[in-house]
Coordinates of C-alpha atoms in Angstrom, one line a residue:
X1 CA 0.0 0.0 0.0
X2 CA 2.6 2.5 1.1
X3 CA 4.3 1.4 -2.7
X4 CA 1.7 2.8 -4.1
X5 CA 1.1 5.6 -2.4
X6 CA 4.4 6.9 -3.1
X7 CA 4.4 5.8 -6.9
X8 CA 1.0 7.9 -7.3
X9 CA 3.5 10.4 -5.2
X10 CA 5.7 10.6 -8.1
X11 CA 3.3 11.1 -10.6
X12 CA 1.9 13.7 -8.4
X13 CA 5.6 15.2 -8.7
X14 CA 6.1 14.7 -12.6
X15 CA 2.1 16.4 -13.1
X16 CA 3.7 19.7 -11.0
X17 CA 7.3 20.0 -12.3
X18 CA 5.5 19.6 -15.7
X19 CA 3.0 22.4 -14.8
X20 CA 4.3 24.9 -13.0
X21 CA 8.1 24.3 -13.2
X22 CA 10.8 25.7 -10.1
X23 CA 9.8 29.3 -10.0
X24 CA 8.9 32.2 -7.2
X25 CA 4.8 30.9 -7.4
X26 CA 6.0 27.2 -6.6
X27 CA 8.2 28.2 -4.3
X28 CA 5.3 29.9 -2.3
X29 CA 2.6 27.0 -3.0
X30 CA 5.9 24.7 -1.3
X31 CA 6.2 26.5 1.7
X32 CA 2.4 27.1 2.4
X33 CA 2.4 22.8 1.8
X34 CA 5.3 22.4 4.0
X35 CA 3.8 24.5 7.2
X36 CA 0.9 22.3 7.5
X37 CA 3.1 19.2 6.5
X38 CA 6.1 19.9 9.1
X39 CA 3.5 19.9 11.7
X40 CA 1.2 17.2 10.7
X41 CA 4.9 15.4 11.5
X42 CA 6.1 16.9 14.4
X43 CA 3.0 16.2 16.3
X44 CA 0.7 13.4 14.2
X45 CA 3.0 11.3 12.4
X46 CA 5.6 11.9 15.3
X47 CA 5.4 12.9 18.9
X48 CA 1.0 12.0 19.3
X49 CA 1.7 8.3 17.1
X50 CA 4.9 7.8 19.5
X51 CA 3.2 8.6 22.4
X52 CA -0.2 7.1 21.7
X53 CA 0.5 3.5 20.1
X54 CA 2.7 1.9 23.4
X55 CA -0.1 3.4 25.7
X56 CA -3.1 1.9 23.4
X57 CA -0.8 -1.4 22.9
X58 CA -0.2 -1.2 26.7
X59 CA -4.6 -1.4 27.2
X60 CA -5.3 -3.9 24.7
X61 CA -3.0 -6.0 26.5
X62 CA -3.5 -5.6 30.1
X63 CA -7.4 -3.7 30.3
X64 CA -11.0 -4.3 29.5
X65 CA -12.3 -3.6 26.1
X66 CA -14.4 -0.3 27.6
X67 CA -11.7 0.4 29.2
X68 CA -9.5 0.9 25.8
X69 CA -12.6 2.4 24.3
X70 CA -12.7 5.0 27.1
X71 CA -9.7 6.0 26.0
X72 CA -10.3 6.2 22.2
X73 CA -13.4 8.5 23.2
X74 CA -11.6 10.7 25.2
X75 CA -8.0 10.8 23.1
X76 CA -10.3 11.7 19.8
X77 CA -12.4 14.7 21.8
X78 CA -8.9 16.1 23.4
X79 CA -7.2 15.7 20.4
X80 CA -10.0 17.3 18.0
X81 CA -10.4 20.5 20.5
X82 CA -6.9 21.6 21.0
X83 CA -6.2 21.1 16.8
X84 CA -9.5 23.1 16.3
X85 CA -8.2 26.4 18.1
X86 CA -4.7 25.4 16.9
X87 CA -6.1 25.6 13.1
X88 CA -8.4 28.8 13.1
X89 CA -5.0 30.7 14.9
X90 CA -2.7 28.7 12.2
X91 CA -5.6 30.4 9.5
X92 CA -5.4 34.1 11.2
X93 CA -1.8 33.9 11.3
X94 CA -0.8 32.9 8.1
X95 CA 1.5 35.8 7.0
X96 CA 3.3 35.9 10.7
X97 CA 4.0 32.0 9.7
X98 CA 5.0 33.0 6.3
X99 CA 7.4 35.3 8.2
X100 CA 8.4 33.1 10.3
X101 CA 9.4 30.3 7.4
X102 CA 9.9 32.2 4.7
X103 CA 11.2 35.7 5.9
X104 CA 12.7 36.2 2.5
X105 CA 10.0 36.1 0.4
X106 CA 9.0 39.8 1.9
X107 CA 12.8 40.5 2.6
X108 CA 14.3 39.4 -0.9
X109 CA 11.5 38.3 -3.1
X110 CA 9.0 41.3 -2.4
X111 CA 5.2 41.8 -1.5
X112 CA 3.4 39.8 -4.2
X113 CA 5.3 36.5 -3.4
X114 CA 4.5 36.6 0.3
X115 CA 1.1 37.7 -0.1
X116 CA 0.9 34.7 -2.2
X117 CA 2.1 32.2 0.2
X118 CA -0.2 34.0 3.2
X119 CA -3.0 33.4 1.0
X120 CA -2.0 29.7 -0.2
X121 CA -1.7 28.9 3.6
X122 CA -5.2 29.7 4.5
X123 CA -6.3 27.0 2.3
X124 CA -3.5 24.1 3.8
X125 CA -3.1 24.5 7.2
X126 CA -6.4 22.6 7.7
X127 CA -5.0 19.9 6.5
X128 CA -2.9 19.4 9.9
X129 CA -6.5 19.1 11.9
X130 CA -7.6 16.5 9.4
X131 CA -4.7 14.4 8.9
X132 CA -3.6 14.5 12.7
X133 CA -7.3 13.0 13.3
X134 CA -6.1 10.5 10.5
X135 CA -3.0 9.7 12.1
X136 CA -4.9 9.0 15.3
X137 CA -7.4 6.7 13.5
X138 CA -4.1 4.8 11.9
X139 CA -2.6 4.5 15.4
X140 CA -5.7 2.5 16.5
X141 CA -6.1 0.1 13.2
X142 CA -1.8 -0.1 13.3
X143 CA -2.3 -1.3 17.5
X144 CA -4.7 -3.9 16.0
X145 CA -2.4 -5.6 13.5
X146 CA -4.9 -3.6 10.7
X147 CA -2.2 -1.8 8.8
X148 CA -3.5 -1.4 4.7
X149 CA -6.1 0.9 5.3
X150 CA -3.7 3.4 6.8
X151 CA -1.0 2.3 4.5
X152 CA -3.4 3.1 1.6
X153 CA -4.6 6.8 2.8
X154 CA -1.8 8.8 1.7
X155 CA -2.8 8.0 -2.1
X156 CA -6.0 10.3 -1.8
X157 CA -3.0 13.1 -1.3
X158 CA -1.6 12.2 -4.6
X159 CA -5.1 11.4 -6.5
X160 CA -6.7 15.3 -5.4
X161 CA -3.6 17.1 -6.3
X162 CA -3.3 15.2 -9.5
X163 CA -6.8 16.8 -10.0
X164 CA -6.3 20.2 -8.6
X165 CA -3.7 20.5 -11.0
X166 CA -5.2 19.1 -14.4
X167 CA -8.8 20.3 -14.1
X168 CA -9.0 23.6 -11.6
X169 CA -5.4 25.1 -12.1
X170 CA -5.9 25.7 -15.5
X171 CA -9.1 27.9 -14.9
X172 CA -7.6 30.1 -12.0
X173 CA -6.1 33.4 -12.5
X174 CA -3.3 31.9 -10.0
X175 CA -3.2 28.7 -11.0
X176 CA -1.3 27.3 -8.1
X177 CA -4.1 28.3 -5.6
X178 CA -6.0 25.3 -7.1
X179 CA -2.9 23.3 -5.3
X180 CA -3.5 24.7 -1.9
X181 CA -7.2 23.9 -2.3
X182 CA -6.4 20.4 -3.1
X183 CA -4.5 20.1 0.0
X184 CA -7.9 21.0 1.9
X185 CA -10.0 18.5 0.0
X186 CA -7.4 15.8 0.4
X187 CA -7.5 15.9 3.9
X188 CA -11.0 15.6 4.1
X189 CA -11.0 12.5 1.7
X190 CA -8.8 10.8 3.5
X191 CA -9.8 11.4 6.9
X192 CA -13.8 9.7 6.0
X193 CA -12.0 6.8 4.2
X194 CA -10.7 5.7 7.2
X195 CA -13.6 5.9 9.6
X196 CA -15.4 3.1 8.3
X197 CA -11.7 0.7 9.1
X198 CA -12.8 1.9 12.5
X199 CA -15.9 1.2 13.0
X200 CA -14.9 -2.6 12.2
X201 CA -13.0 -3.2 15.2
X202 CA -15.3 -1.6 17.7
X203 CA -13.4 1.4 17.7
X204 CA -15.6 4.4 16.1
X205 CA -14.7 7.3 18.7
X206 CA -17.3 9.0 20.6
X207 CA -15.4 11.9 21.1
X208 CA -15.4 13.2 25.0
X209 CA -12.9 16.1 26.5
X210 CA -10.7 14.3 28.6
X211 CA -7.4 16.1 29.5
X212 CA -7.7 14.8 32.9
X213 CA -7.5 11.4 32.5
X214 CA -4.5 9.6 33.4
X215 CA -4.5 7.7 29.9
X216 CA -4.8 11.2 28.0
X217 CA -2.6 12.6 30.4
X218 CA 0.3 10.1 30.1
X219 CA 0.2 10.7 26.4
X220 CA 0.3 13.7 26.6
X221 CA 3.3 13.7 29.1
X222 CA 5.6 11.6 26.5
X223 CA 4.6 13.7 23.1
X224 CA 6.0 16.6 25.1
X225 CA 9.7 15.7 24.7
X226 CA 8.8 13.7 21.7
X227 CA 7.7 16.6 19.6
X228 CA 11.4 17.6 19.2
X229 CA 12.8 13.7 19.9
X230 CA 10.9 12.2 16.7
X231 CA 10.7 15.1 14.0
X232 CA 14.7 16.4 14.1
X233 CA 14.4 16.0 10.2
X234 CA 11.5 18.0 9.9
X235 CA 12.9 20.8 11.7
X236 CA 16.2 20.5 10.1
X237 CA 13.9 20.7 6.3
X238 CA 11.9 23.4 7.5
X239 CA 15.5 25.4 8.7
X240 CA 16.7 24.6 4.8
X241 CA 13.4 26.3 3.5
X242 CA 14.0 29.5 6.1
X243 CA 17.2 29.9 4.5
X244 CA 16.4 29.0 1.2
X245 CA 13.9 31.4 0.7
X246 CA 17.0 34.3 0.9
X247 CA 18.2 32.3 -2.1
X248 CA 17.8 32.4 -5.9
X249 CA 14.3 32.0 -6.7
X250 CA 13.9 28.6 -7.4
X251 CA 15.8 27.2 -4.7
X252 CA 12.9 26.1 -2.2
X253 CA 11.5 24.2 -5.5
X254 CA 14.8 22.3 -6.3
X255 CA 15.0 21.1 -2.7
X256 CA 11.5 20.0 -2.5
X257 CA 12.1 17.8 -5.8
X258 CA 15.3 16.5 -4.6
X259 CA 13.7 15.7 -1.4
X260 CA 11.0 14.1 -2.9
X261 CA 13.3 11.5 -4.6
X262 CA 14.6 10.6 -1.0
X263 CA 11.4 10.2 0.5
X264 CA 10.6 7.6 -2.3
X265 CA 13.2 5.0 -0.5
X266 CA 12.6 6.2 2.9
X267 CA 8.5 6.3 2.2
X268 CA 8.1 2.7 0.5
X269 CA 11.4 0.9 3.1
X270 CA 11.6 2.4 6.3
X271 CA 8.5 4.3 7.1
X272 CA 6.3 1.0 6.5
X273 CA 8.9 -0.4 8.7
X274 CA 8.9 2.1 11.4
X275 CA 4.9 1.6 11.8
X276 CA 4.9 -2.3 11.9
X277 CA 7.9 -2.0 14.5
X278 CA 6.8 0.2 16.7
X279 CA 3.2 -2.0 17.9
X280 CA 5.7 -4.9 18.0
X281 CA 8.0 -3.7 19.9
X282 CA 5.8 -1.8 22.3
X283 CA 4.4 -5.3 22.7
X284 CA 7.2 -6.6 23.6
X285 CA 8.0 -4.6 26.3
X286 CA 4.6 -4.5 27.7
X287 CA 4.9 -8.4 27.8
X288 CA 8.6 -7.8 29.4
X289 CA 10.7 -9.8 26.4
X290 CA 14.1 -7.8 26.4
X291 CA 14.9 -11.0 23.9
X292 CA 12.1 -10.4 21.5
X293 CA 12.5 -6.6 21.4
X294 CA 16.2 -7.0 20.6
X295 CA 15.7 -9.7 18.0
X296 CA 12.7 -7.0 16.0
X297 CA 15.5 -4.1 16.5
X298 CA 18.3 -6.3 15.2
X299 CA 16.0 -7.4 11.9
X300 CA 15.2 -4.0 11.6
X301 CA 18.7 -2.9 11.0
X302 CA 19.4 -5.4 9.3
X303 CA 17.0 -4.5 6.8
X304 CA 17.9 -1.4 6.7
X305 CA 21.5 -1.7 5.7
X306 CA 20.1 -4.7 3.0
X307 CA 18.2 -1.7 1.5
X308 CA 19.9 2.0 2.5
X309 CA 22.9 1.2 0.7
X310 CA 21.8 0.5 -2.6
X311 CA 19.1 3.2 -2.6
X312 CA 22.0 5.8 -1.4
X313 CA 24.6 4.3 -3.8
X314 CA 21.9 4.7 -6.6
X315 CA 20.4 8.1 -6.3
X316 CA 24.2 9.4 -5.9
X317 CA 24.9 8.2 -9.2
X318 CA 21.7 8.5 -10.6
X319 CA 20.6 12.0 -9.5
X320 CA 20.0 13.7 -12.7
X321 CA 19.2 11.0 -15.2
X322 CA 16.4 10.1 -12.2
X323 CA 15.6 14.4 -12.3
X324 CA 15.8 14.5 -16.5
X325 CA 13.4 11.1 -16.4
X326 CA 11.4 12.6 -14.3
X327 CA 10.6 16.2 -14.4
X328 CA 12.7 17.6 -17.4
X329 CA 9.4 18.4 -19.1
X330 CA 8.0 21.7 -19.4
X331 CA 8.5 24.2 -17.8
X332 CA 11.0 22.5 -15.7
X333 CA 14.5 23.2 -17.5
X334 CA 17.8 21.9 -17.8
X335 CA 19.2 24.1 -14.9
X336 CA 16.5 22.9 -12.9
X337 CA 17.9 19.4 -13.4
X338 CA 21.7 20.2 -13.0
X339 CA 20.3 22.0 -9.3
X340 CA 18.1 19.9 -7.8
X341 CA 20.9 16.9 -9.0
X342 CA 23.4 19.1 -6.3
X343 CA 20.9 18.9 -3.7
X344 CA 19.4 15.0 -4.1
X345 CA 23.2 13.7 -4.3
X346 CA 24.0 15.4 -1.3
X347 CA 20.8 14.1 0.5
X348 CA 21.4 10.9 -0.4
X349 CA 24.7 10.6 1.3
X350 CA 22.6 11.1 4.4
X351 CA 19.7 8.5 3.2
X352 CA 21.0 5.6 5.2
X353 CA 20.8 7.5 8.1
X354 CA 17.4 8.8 7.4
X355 CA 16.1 5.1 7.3
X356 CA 18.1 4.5 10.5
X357 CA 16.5 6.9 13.1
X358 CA 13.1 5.4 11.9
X359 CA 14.1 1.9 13.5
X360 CA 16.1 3.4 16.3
X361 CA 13.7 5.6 17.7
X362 CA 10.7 3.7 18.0
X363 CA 13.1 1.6 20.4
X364 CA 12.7 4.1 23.3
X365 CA 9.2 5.4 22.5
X366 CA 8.1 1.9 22.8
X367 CA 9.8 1.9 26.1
X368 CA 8.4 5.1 27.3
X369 CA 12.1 6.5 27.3
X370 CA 11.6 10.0 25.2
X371 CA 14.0 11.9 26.8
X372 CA 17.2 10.1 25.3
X373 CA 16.2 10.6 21.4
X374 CA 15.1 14.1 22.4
X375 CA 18.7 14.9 24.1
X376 CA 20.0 13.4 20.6
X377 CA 17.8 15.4 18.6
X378 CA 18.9 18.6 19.9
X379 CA 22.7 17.7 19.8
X380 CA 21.7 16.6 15.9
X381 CA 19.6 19.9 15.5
X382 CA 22.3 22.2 16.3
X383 CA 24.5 20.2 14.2
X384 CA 22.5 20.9 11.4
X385 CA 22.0 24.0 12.0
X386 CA 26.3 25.7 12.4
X387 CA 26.6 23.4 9.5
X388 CA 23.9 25.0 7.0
X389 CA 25.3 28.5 7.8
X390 CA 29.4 27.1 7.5
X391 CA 28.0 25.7 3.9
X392 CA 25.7 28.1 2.8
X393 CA 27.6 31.6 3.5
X394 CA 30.8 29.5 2.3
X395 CA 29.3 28.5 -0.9
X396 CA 27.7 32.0 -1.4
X397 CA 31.0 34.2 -0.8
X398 CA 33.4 32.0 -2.9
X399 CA 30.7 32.2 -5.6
X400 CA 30.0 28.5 -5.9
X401 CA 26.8 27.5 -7.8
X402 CA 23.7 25.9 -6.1
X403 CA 24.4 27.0 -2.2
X404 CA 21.5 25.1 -1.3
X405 CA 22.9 22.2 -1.8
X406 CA 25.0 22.8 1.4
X407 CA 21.5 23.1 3.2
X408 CA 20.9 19.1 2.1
X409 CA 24.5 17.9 2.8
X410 CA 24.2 19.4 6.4
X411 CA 20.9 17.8 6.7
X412 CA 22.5 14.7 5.9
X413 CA 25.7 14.8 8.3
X414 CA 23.3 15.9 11.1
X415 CA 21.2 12.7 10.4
X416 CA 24.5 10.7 10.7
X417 CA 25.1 12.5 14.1
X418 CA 21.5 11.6 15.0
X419 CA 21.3 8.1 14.3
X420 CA 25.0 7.1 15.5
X421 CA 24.1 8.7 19.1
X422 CA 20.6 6.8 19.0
X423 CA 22.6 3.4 18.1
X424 CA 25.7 4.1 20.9
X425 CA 22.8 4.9 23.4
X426 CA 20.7 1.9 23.0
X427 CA 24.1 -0.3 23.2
X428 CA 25.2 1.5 26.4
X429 CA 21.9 0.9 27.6
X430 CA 22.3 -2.8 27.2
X431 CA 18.9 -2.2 25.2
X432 CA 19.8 -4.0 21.8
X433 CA 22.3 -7.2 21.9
X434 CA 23.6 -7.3 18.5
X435 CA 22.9 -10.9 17.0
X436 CA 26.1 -12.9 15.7
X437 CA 27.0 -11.7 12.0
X438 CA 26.8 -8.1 11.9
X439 CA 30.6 -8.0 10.6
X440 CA 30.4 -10.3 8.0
X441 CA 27.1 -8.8 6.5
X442 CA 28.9 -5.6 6.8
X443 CA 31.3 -6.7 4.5
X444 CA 29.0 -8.4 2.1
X445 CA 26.8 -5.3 2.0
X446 CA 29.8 -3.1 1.3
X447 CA 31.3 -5.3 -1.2
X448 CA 27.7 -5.7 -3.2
X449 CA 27.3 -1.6 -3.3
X450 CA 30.8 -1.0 -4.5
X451 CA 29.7 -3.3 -7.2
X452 CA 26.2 -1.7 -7.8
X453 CA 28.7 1.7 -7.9
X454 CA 31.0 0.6 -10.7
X455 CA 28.1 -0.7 -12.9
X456 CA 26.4 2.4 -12.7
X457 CA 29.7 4.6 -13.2
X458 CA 31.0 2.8 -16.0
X459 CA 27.9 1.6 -17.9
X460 CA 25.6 4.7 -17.5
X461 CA 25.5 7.7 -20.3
X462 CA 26.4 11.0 -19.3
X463 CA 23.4 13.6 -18.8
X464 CA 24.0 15.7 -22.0
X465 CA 22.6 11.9 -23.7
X466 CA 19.9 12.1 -21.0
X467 CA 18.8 15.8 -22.2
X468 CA 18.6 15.3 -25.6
X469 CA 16.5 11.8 -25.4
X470 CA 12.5 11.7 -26.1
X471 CA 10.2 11.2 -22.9
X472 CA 10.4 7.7 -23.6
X473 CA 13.9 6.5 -24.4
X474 CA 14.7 8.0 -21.0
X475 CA 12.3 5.7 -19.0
X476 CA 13.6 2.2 -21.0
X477 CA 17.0 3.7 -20.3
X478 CA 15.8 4.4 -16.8
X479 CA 14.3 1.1 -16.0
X480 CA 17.6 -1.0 -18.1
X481 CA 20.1 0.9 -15.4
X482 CA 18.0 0.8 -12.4
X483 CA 17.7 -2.9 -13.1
X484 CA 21.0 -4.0 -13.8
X485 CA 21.9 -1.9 -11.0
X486 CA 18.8 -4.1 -8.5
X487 CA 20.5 -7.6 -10.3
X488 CA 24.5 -6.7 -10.1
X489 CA 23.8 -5.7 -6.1
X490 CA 21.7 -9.0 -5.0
X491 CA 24.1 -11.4 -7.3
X492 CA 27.2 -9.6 -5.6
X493 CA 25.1 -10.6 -2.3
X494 CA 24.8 -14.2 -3.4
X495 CA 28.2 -14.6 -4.8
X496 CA 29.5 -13.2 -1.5
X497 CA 27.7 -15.7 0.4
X498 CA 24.5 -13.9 2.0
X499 CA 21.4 -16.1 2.5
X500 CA 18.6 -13.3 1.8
X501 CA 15.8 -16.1 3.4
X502 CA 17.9 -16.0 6.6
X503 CA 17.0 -12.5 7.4
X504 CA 13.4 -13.1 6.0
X505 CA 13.1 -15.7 8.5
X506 CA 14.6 -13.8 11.3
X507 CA 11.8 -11.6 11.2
X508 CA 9.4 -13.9 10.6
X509 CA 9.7 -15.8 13.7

């Protein structure tokens, strides 16, 4: 489900790029998405899904069905009253938050740009009050082992903006307002698809105020650290944004697309994985198997290296062909490629990591621990943070081109910092107990991606082949390189003696 999702995500991409192309109006329509978005992750997606899932898991286990239903009623009317006032002053406010996001829109880019992105926002930030609701709906039917109807709800996104932008956009004076709309809609969409999932298990919330009791409130005490602990990324993009806007124009809009490509990986791999291992390993815990919850961290990882390194190794050396493919259509130019190319290698030299802090997070939420990753976020935060402003002025004083790609590479280190102090803490801890064979898969996994690496170096045509080439020779060359590259990594993986089935079992059992 989450596979297609983000293939109709890409598509959703393609549509855009083709449409509107990289400019000052995209730029504002990205920001007035990513407000909205940054949030809807910060507290849905991260801190409230963190926070909720081990206490829900903890009730199913160890309480009464009315009992767990008590606390659906009273989770869904504390959770729909505070993002009610939170989204009509998130409405009022919307050119403070443009200021706050995007200062250089007014500073650099002038009145009409802002005023555009205030005006955008009033349409998304809705969609943080619908989707948050979604996210606790998905929390519930994720706890119960139901996880394709949640999986599936991030297509309506893709399937309304698709729309917005073939049949409105065109008959709008601003055509990009039709996007914002969309955004509304989608949230709406996706929130009643959902409900009727709910009302399956037993589950459909009668929504009841309840920030007194001890349930609510013990969720509420863990998302407080967790706000920061489980959304460092998202402050880290939204940082990039604030100092991109200063930038060329163009330069939100070539980070969004290079972003986008990372998220594909990250999306399909270790997102799914992060929301099937969290319930488990909250389970575990609540049932007191230290053994268990190591063996589901240790498949995790394991997973994760089996598919970060190919997916970083490949985007590296696949950035623009993957940008040209993609996006090279319309109004979205060759300059466009060779710049969002800067910023999509440099995140993917951090895309390992990425995938990383999914698994090793969820180790401590489902523990109830919060304050550890939160200590490491901050550490990773401020990282990112000396670094973007080291890169950035660097870049822009010794005149090097595309300075916003030193707001991705400093994304990427700080996501290293992040996910090595996560690890190091959790084996301090005596948390995880790495299983036999880490050293040796190591090796294998190192071996097979310098092997994926010199296929794609040696074999792949330089992007001046890739500019010139119709729509369609560009997806068969496309699909022949990102294939060879999928079969050269798994046969250097079988010739250097890894049993795939092993690891499958692993997590199996």
């Amino acid at each position: 489900m989450t596979l297609v999702s983000r293939v109709l995500g890409l598509v959703r991409d393609i549509v855009l790029a083709r449409m509107f192309g990289a400019d000052a109006s995209m730029d504002a329509f990205f920001v007035a998405f990513k407000i909205p978005n940054f949030l809807r992750r910060l507290f849905a997606e991260g801190a409230f899904s963190q926070a909720f899932v081990p206490i829900i898991s903890e009730y199913r286990e160890q309480r009464s069905q009315a009992e767990v239903r008590q606390l659906v009623n009273r989770v869904a009317g504390t959770l729909l009253g505070v993002l009610s006032v939170i989204t009509v002053v998130g409405v009022l406010a919307s050119p403070v938050l443009i200021t706050l996001f995007a200062p250089g829109f007014l500073v650099k880019h002038g009145a009409e740009q802002f005023d555009l992105a205030s005006n955008m926002l009033r349409y998304t930030f809705p969609y943080l009050l619908f989707v948050s609701l979604v996210a606790f709906v998905a929390g519930i039917l994720n706890t119960y082992g139901r996880f394709a109807a949640a999986s599936f709800v991030p297509v309506w996104l893709n399937v309304v903006l698709i729309g917005a932008a073939l049949l409105v956009s065109p008959k709008l004076e601003q055509p990009e307002v039709a996007l914002a709309g969309g955004v509304f809609v989608a949230g709406a969409v996706q929130l009643l698809f959902l409900l009727p999932s709910l009302k399956a298990i037993g589950l459909f919330p009668r929504p009841a105020w309840g920030a007194r009791d001890a349930g609510v409130r013990r969720i509420m005490k863990l998302m407080l650290p967790g706000i920061l602990g489980s959304s460092v990324a998202q402050i880290n993009l939204l940082f990039d944004t604030l100092i991109a806007s200063f930038l060329v124009a163009g330069s939100v809009s070539w980070l969004y697309y290079s972003d986008r490509l990372v998220e594909f990986p990250l999306g399909v791999f270790a997102i799914a994985l992060s929301t099937v291992i969290l319930p488990s390993l909250s389970r575990s815990h609540a049932n007191g198997s230290s053994e268990e919850f190591s063996g589901t961290l240790d498949w995790g990882l394991r997973l994760v290296l089996l598919i970060g390194v190919p997916s970083a190794v490949g985007l590296f050396l696949l950035a623009q062909p993957l940008l040209a493919t993609l996006f090279n259509y319309g109004d979205f130019a060759s300059r466009d490629v060779a710049m969002s190319g800067l910023s999509l290698m440099a995140y993917a030299l951090g895309l390992p990591a990425f995938m990383l802090i999914k698994v090793l997070a969820p180790a401590f939420y489902s523990r109830k621990e919060p304050r550890i990753p939160v200590r490491i976020a901050v550490i990773a935060l401020l990282t990112n943070m000396v670094l973007n402003l080291v890169f950035v002025v660097s870049m822009v004083k010794l005149g090097i081109d595309g300075p916003h790609a030193g707001l991705a590479l400093a994304t990427a280190i700080a996501a290293w910092v992040n996910a090595g102090l996560l690890y190091r803490a959790l084996m301090t801890g005596k948390i995880y107990h790495p299983r036999p064979g880490w050293p040796r898969l190591l090796l294998q996994t190192g071996l097979a991606g310098a092997v994926l690496a010199a296929v794609l170096v040696w074999a792949v045509p330089g992007i001046g082949d890739w500019l010139e080439w119709t729509a369609g020779q560009r997806v068969m060359q496309l699909l022949l390189w990102v294939l060879a590259g999928i079969a050269a990594y798994f046969i250097a993986l079988r010739v250097a003696g890894l049993q795939l089935s092993s690891i499958w079992r692993q997590g199996h059992h």
